Short mmCIF file of C-alpha atoms in Angstrom, two decimals:
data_model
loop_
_atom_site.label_atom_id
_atom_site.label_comp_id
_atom_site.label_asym_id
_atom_site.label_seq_id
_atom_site.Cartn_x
_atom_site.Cartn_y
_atom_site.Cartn_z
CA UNK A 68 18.40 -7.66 25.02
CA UNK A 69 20.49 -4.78 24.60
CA UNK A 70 22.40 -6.18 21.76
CA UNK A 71 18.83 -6.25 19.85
CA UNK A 72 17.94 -2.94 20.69
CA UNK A 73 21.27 -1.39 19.35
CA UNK A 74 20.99 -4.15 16.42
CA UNK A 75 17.65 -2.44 15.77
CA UNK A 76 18.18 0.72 16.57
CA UNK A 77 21.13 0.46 13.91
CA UNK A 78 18.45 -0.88 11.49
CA UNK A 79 16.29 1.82 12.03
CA UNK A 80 18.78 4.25 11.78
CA UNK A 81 20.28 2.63 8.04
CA UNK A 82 16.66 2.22 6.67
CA UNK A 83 15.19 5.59 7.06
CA UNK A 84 18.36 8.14 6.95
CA UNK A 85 20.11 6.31 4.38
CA UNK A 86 18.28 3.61 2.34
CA UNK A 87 20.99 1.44 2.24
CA UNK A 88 18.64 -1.58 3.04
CA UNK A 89 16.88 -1.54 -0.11
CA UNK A 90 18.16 -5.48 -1.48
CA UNK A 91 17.18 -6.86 2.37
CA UNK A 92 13.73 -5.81 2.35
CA UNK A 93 12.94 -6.68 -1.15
CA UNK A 94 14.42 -10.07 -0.49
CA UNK A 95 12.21 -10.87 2.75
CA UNK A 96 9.43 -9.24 0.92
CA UNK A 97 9.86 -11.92 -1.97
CA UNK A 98 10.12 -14.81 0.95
CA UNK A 99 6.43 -13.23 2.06
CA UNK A 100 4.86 -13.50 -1.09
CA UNK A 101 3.08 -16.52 0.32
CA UNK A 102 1.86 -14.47 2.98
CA UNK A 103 0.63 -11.90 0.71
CA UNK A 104 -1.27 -14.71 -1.40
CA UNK A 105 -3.13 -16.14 2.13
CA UNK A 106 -4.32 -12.69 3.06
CA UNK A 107 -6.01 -12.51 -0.30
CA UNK A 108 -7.03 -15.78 -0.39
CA UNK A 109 -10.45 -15.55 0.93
CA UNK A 110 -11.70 -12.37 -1.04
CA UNK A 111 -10.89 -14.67 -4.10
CA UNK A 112 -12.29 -17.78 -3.00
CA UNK A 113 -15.33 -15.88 -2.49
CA UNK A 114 -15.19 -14.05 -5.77
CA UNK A 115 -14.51 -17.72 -7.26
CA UNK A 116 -17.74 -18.85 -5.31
CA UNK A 117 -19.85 -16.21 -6.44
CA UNK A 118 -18.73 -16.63 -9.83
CA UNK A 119 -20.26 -20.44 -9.41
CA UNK A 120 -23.88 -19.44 -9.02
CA UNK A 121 -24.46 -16.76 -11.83
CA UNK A 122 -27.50 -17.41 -13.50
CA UNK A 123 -27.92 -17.54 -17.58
CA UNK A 124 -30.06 -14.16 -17.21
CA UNK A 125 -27.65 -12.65 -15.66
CA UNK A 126 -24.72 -14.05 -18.11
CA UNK A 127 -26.91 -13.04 -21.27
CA UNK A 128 -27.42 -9.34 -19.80
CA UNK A 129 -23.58 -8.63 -18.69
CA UNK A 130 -22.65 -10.05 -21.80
CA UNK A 131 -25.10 -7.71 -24.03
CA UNK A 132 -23.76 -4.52 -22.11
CA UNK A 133 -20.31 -5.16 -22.61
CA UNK A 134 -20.75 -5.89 -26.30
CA UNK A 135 -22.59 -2.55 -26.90
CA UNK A 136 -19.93 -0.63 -24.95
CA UNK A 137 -17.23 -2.01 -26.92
CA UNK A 138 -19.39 -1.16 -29.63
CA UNK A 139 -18.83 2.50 -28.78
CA UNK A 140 -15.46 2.14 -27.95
CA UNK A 141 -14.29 0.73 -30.57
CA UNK A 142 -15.82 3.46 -32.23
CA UNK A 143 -13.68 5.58 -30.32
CA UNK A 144 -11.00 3.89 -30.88
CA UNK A 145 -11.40 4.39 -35.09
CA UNK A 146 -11.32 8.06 -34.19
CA UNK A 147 -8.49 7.77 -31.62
CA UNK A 148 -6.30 6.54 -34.10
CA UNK A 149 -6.96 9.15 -37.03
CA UNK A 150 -6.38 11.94 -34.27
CA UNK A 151 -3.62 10.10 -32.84
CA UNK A 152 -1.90 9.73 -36.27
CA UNK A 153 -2.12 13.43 -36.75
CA UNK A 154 -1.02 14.48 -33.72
CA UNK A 155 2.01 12.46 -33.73
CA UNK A 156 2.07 13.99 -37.81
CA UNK A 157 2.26 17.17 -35.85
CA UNK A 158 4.63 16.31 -33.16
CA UNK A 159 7.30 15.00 -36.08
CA UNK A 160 6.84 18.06 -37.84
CA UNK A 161 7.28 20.76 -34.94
CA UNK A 162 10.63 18.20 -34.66
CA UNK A 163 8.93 16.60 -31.08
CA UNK A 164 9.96 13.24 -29.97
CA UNK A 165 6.85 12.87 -27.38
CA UNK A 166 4.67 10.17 -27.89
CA UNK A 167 1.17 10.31 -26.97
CA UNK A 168 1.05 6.37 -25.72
CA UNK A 169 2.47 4.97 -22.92
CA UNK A 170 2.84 1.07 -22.84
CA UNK A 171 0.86 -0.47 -19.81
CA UNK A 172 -0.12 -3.70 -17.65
CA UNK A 173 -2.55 -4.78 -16.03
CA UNK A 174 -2.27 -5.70 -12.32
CA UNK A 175 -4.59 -6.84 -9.70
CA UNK A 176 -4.58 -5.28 -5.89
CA UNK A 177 -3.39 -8.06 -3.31
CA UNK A 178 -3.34 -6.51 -0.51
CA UNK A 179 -4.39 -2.85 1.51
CA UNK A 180 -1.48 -1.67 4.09
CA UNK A 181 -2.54 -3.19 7.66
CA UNK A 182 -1.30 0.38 8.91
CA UNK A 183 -4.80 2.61 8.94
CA UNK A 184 -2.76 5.68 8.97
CA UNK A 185 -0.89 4.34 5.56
CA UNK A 186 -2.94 4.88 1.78
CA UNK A 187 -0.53 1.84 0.52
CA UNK A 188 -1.41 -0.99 -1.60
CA UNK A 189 0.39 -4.05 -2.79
CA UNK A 190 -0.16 -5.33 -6.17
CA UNK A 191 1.13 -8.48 -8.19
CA UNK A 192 3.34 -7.88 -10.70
CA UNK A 193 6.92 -7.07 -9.43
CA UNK A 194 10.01 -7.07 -10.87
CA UNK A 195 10.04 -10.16 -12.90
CA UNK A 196 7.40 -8.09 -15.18
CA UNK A 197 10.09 -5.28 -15.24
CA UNK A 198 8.26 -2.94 -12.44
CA UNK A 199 10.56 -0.60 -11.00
CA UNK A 200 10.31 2.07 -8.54
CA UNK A 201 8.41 5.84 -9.48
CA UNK A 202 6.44 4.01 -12.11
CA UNK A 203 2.69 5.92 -12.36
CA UNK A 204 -0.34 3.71 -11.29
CA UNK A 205 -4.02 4.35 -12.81
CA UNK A 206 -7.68 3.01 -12.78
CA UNK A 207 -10.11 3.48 -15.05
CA UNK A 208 -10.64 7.20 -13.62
CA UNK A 209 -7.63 8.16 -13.07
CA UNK A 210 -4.13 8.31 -11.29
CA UNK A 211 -3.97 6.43 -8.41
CA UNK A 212 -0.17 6.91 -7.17
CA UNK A 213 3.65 5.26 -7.49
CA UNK A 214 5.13 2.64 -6.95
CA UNK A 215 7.65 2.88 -4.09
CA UNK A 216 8.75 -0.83 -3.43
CA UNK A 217 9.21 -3.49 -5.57
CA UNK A 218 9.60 -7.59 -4.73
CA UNK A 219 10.26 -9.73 -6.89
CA UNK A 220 6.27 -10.80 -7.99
CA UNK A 221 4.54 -7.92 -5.69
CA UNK A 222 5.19 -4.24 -5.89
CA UNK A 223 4.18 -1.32 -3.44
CA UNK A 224 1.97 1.44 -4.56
CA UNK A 225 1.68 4.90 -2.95
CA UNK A 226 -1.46 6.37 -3.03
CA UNK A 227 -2.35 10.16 -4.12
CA UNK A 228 -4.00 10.52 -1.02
CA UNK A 229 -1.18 9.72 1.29
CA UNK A 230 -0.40 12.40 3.37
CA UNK A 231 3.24 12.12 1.98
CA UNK A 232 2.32 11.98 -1.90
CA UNK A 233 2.40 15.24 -3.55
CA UNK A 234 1.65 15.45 -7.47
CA UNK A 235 2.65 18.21 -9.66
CA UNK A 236 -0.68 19.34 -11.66
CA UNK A 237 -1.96 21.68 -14.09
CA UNK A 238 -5.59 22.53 -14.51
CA UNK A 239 -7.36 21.61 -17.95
CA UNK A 240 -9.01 24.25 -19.03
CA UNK A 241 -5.98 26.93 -18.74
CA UNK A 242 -2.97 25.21 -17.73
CA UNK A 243 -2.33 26.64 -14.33
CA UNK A 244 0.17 24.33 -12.62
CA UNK A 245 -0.08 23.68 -9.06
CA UNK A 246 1.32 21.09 -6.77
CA UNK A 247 -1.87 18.22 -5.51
CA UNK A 248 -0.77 16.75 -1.64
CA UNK A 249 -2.77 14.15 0.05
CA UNK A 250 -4.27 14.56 3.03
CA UNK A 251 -4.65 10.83 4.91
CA UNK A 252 -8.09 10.94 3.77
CA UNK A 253 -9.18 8.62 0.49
CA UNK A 254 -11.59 11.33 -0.46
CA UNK A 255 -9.74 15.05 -0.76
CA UNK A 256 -6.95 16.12 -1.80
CA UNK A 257 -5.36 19.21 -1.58
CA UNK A 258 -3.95 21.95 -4.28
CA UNK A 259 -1.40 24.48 -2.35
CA UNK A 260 0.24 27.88 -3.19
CA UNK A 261 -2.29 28.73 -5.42
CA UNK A 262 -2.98 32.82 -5.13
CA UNK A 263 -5.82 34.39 -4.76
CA UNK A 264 -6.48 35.81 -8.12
CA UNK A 265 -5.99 32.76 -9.72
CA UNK A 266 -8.07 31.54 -12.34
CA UNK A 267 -9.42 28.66 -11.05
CA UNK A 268 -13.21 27.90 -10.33
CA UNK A 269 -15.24 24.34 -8.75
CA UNK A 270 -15.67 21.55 -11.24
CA UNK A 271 -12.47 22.14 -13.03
CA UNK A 272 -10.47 18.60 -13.73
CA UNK A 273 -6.46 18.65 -12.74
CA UNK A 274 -4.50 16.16 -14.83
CA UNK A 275 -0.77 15.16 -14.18
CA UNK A 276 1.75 18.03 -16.14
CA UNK A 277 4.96 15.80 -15.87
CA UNK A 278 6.51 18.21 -14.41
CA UNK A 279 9.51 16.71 -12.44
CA UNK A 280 9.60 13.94 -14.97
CA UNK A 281 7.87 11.16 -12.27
CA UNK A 282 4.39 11.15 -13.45
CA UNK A 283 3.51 11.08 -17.34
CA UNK A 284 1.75 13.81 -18.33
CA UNK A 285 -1.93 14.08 -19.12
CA UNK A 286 -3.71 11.80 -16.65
CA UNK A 287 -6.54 12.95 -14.62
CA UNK A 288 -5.88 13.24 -11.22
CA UNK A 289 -8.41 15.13 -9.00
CA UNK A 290 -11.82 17.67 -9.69
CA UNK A 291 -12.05 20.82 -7.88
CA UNK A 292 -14.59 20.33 -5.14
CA UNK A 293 -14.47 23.33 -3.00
CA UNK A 294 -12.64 26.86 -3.18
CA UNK A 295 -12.53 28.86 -0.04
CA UNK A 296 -11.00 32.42 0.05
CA UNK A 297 -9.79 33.37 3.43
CA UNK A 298 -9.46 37.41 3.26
CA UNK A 299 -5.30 38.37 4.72
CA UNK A 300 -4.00 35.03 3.35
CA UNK A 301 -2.10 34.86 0.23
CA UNK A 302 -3.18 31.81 -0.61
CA UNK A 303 -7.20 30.41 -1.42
CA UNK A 304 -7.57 27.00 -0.10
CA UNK A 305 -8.84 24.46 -2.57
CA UNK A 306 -10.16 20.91 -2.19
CA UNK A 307 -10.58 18.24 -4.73
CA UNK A 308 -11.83 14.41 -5.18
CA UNK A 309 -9.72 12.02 -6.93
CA UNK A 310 -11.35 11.27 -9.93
CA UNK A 311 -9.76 7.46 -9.33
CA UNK A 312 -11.63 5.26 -6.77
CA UNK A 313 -8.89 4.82 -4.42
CA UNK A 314 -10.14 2.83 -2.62
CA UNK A 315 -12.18 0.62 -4.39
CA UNK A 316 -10.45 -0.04 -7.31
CA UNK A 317 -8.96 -3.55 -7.87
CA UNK A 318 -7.59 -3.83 -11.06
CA UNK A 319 -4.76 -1.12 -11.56
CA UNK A 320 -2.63 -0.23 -15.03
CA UNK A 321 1.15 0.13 -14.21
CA UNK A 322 1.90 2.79 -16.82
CA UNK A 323 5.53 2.16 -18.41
CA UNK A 324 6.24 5.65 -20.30
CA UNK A 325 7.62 5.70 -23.48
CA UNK A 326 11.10 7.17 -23.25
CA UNK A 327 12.86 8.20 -20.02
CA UNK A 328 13.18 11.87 -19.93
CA UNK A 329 16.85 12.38 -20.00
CA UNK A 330 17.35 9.71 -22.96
CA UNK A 331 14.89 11.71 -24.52
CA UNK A 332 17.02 14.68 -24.28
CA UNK A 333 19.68 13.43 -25.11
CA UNK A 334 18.34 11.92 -27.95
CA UNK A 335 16.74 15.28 -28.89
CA UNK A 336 19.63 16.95 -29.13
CA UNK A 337 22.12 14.23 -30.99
CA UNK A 338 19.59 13.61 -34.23
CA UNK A 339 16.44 15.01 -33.83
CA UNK A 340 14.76 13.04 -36.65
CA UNK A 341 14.87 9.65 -34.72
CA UNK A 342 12.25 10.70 -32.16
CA UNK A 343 9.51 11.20 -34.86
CA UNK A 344 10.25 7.89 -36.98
CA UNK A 345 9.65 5.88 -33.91
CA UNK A 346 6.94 7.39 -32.78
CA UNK A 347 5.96 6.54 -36.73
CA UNK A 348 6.85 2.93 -36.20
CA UNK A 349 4.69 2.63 -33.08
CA UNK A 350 1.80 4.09 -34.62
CA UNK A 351 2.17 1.45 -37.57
CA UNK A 352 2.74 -1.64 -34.99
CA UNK A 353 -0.97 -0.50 -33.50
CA UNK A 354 -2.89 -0.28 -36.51
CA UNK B 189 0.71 -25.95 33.37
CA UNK B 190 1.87 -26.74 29.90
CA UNK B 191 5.66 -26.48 29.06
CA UNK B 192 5.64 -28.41 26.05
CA UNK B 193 5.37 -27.21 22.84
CA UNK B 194 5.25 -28.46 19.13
CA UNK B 195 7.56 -26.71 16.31
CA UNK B 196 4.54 -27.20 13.78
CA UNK B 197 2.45 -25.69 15.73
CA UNK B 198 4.36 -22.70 16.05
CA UNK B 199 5.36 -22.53 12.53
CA UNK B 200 2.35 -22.53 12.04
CA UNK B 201 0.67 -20.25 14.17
CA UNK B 202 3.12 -17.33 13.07
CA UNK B 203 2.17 -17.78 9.15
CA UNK B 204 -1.61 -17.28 10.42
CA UNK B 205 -0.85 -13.99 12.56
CA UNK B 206 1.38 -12.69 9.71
CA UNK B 207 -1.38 -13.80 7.57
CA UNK B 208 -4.65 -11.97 9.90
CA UNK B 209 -2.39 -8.87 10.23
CA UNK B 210 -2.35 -8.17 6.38
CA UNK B 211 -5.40 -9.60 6.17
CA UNK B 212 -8.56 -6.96 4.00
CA UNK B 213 -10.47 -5.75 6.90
CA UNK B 214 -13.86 -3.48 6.36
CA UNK B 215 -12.07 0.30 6.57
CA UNK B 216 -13.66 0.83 9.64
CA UNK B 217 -12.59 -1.89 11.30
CA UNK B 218 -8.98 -1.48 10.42
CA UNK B 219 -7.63 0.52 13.34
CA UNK B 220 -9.14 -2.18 15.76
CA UNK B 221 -7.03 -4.99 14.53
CA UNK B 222 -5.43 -7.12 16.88
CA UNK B 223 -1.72 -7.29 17.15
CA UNK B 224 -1.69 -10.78 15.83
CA UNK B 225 2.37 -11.23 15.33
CA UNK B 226 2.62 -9.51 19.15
CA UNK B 227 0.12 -11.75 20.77
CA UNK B 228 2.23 -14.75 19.50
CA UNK B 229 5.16 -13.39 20.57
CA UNK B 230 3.46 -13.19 24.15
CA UNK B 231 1.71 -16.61 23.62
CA UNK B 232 5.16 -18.54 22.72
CA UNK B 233 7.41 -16.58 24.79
CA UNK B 234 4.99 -17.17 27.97
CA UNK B 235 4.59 -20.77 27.43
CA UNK B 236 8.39 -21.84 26.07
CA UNK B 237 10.23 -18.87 27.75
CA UNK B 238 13.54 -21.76 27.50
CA UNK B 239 13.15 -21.89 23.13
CA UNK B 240 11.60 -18.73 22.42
CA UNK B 241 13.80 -15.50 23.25
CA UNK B 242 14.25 -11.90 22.69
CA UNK B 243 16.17 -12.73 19.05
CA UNK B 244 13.67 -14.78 17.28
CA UNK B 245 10.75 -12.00 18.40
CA UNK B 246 13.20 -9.50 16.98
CA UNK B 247 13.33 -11.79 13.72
CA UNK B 248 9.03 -11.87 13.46
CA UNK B 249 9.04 -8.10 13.81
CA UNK B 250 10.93 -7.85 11.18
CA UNK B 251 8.90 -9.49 8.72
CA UNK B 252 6.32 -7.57 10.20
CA UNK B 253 8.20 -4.47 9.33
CA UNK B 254 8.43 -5.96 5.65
CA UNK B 255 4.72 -6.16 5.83
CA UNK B 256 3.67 -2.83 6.57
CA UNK B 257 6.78 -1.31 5.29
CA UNK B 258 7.40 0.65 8.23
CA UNK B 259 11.43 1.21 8.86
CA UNK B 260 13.05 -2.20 9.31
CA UNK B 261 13.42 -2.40 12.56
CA UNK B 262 10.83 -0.52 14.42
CA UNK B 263 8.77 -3.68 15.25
CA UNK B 264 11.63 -5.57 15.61
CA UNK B 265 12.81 -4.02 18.30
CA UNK B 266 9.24 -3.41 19.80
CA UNK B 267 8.75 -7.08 19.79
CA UNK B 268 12.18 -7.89 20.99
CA UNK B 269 11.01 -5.49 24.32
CA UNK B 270 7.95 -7.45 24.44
CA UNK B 271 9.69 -10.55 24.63
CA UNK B 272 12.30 -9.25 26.89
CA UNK B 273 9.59 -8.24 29.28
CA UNK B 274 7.54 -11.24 29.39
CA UNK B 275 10.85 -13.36 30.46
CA UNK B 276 11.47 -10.92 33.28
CA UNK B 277 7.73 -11.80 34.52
CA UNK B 278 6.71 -14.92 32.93
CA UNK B 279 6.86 -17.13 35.91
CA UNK B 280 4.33 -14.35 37.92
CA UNK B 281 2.43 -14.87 34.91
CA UNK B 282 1.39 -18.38 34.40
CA UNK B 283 0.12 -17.87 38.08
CA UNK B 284 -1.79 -14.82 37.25
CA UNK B 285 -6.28 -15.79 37.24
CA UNK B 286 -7.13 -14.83 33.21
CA UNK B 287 -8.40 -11.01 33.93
CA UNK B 288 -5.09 -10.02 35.50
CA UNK B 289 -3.13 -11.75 32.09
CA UNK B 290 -5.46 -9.65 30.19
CA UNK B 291 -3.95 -6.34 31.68
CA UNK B 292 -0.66 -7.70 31.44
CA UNK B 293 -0.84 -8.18 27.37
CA UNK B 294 -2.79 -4.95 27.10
CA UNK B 295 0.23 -3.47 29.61
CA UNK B 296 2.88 -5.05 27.26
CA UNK B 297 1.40 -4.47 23.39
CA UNK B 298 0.29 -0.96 24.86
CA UNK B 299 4.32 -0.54 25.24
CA UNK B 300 4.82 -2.23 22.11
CA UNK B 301 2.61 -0.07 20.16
CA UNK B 302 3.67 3.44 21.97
CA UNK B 303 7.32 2.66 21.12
CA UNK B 304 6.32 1.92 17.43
CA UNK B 305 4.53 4.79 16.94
CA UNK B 306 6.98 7.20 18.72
CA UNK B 307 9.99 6.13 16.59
CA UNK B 308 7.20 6.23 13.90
CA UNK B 309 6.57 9.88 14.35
CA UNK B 310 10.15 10.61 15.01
CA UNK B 311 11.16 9.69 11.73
CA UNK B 312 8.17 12.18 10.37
CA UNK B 313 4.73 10.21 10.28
CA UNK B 314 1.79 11.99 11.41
CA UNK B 315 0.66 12.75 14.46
CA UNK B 316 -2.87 10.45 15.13
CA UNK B 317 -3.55 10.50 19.07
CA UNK B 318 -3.92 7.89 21.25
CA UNK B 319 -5.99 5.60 18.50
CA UNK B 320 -3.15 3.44 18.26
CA UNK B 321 -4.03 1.89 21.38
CA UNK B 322 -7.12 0.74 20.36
CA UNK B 323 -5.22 -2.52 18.79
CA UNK B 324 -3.70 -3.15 22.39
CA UNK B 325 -7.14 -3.51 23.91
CA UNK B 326 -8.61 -5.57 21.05
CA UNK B 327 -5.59 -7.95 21.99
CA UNK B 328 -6.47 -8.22 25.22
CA UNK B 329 -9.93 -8.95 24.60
CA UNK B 330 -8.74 -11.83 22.13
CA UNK B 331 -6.05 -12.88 24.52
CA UNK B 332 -8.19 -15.68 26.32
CA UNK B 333 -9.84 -17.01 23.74
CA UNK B 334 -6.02 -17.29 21.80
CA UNK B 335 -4.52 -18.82 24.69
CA UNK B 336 -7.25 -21.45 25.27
CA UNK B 337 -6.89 -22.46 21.72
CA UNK B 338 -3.18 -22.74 20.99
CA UNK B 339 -3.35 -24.62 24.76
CA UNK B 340 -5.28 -27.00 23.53
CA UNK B 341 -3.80 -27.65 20.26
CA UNK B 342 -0.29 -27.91 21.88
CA UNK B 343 -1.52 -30.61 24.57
CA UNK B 344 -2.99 -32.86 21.56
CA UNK B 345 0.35 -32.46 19.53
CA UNK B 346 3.16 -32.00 21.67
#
């Protein structure tokens, strides 16, 4: 008995001080997989079940929506790539090597953390599809967190509202850059050390600055929901609501970003031109 | 009283309580969950105290740990002080009438859950009250019903 207590105490000790048990716990977590697949097994069997009995009304309507919205989406699209072209015109001539798009897959949630005090999930696509750890996940609103563990076919996502997530942000409409924490709760978040006289009002959208080189820059995070001034403190305290549904969502993009930020420096600095033709060939390989 | 037990079985039995304890739960209902992976602990280590020790607990708790990605370790050793306990009283408690094993298991996962979330907390998580007993008691509450069943199951196959 004692011999497990040190054993784990030992455990305990290497895991959270010094990380050194990385390979161990991605290992077990690959033997779970199986587990992982069970616990989701009945939402899907009754997804596949409900998917059985959908009558042709219903088929015919679905299936008119979705072609008139990719109607207007593809018509968004057109005009995404003219502006994209130019931009990335832009970019090559003010000698930039940013590219506007960042490569991404789609993933599916398997499973919520069983800890209520934890805003985890786990989805399935691991390292086999090249996940790694820090990568940026989104939903159709939004960001949604990081990935902090990967297996080898499921990966562990962080969610912005964690109370241990912080984001660095910058406001849309003037580019003030705070720092977004979560708060434990799925529905508020909350921007710090912003002063009093900032310029900062209700309703305005925060998106990702990429600041600190973890998070791309440019995705929607959070919406200012409430502003209270406290008079005698030097900060204002300021609430906002994910604009992703964190905890609804269930299929997530796993954003891979273009270039890692220090090859990109380098790269910057050794021949400056090579940044712009690629971002020239990508633009041709999507048309 | 039952002393023998079948390998399947048990195999078994811990793939469903790793299983239930990862299991999507409505959001309310989340904090209520019952320590599945402790109860069988209890359950296995009650019935087969001469098989089922202190190391192979430690070994569920840590897939458990895998599972909720808490430290590796923390439920390890929790579980391994579960199972240490119920051998230092499991011959009391085959005796004990059903209410009295019902206190016992909330006693023990109560003890198992306090020492998870205090080396929890220690290494920085956040401070939530004394909710985290609420699994402890849902345990107990499931505890007969578990019992009767795996009982059962183990007289037909074992």
């Amino acid at each position: 008995m004692l011999l497990v207590v040190v054993l784990a105490l030992g455990l305990i000790v290497a895991d959270a001080r010094f990380d050194k048990l990385a390979v161990v716990r991605s290992t077990l977590a690959t033997g779970l997989t199986p587990v992982y697949w069970l616990g989701n097994a009945p939402t899907q069997f009754s997804d596949w079940v409900g998917s059985l009995f959908v009558n042709k009304d219903d088929l015919k309507r679905d299936n008119d929506e979705l072609q008139a919205r990719l109607l207007i989406l593809e018509r968004r699209a057109l005009k995404y790539a003219a502006l994209a072209s130019e931009n990335n015109e832009l970019r090559r001539l003010m000698n930039s090597s940013e590219v506007l798009d960042d490569r991404v897959i789609v993933s599916e949630v398997v499973s919520v953390s069983p800890d209520p005090f934890a805003h985890e999930l786990v989805i399935n696509k691991g390292r086999s599809d090249g996940v790694h750890e820090g990568q940026a996940i989104l939903d159709a609103g939004g960001l949604m967190g990081q990935v902090i563990q990967v297996s080898q076919i499921t990966a562990r996502v962080l969610l912005v509202s964690d109370s241990s997530h912080a984001v660095p942000v910058e406001v849309v409409r003037n580019g003030l850059r705070a720092i977004l924490l979560g708060t434990g709760k799925a529905n508020s978040l909350e921007l710090v050390h912003v002063p009093d006289t900032a310029n900062i009002r209700e309703g305005d959208l925060l998106v990702s600055s990429g600041l600190g080189g973890r998070f791309p820059r440019g995705y929607p995070v959070a919406e200012v929901s409430r502003i209270s001034k406290e008079p005698g403190k030097p900060f204002i305290t300021i609430e906002a609501t994910p604009t992703a549904k964190l905890n609804q969502s269930r299929m997530l993009l796993v954003v891979f970003q273009a270039l890692v930020p220090d090859n990109k420096r380098s790269e910057n600095q050794l021949e400056p031109e090579k940044g712009g033709t690629s971002a020239g060939n990508r633009l041709q390989e999507e048309r | 009283m039952l002393s023998v037990i079948s390998y399947p079985v048990f195999a078994l039995s811990v793939l469903l309580a790793l299983t239930l304890s990862i299991a999507p739960v409505p959001s309310g209902w989340l904090e209520f969950r019952p320590e599945w992976l402790a109860l069988m602990v209890f359950y296995w280590t009650v019935r087969a105290p001469a098989q089922f020790g202190v190391f192979l607990a430690a070994a569920l708790g840590l897939l458990l740990d895998v599972l909720e990605s808490t430290p590796l370790g923390v439920n390890a050793m929790a579980m391994a002080v579960v199972a240490f306990l119920v051998l230092t009283v499991h011959q009391r408690l085959r005796m004990y009438p059903l209410p009295q094993q019902c206190a016992i298991v909330f006693l023990l996962l109560g003890i198992n859950q306090m020492l998870v979330h205090v080396i929890k907390q220690s290494l920085g998580a956040d401070n939530t009250g004394f909710g985290y007993l609420w699994p402890a008691l849902t345990s107990a509450v499931v505890w007969p019903f578990l019992s009767l069943v795996l009982d059962n199951i183990n007289r037909r196959l074992g």
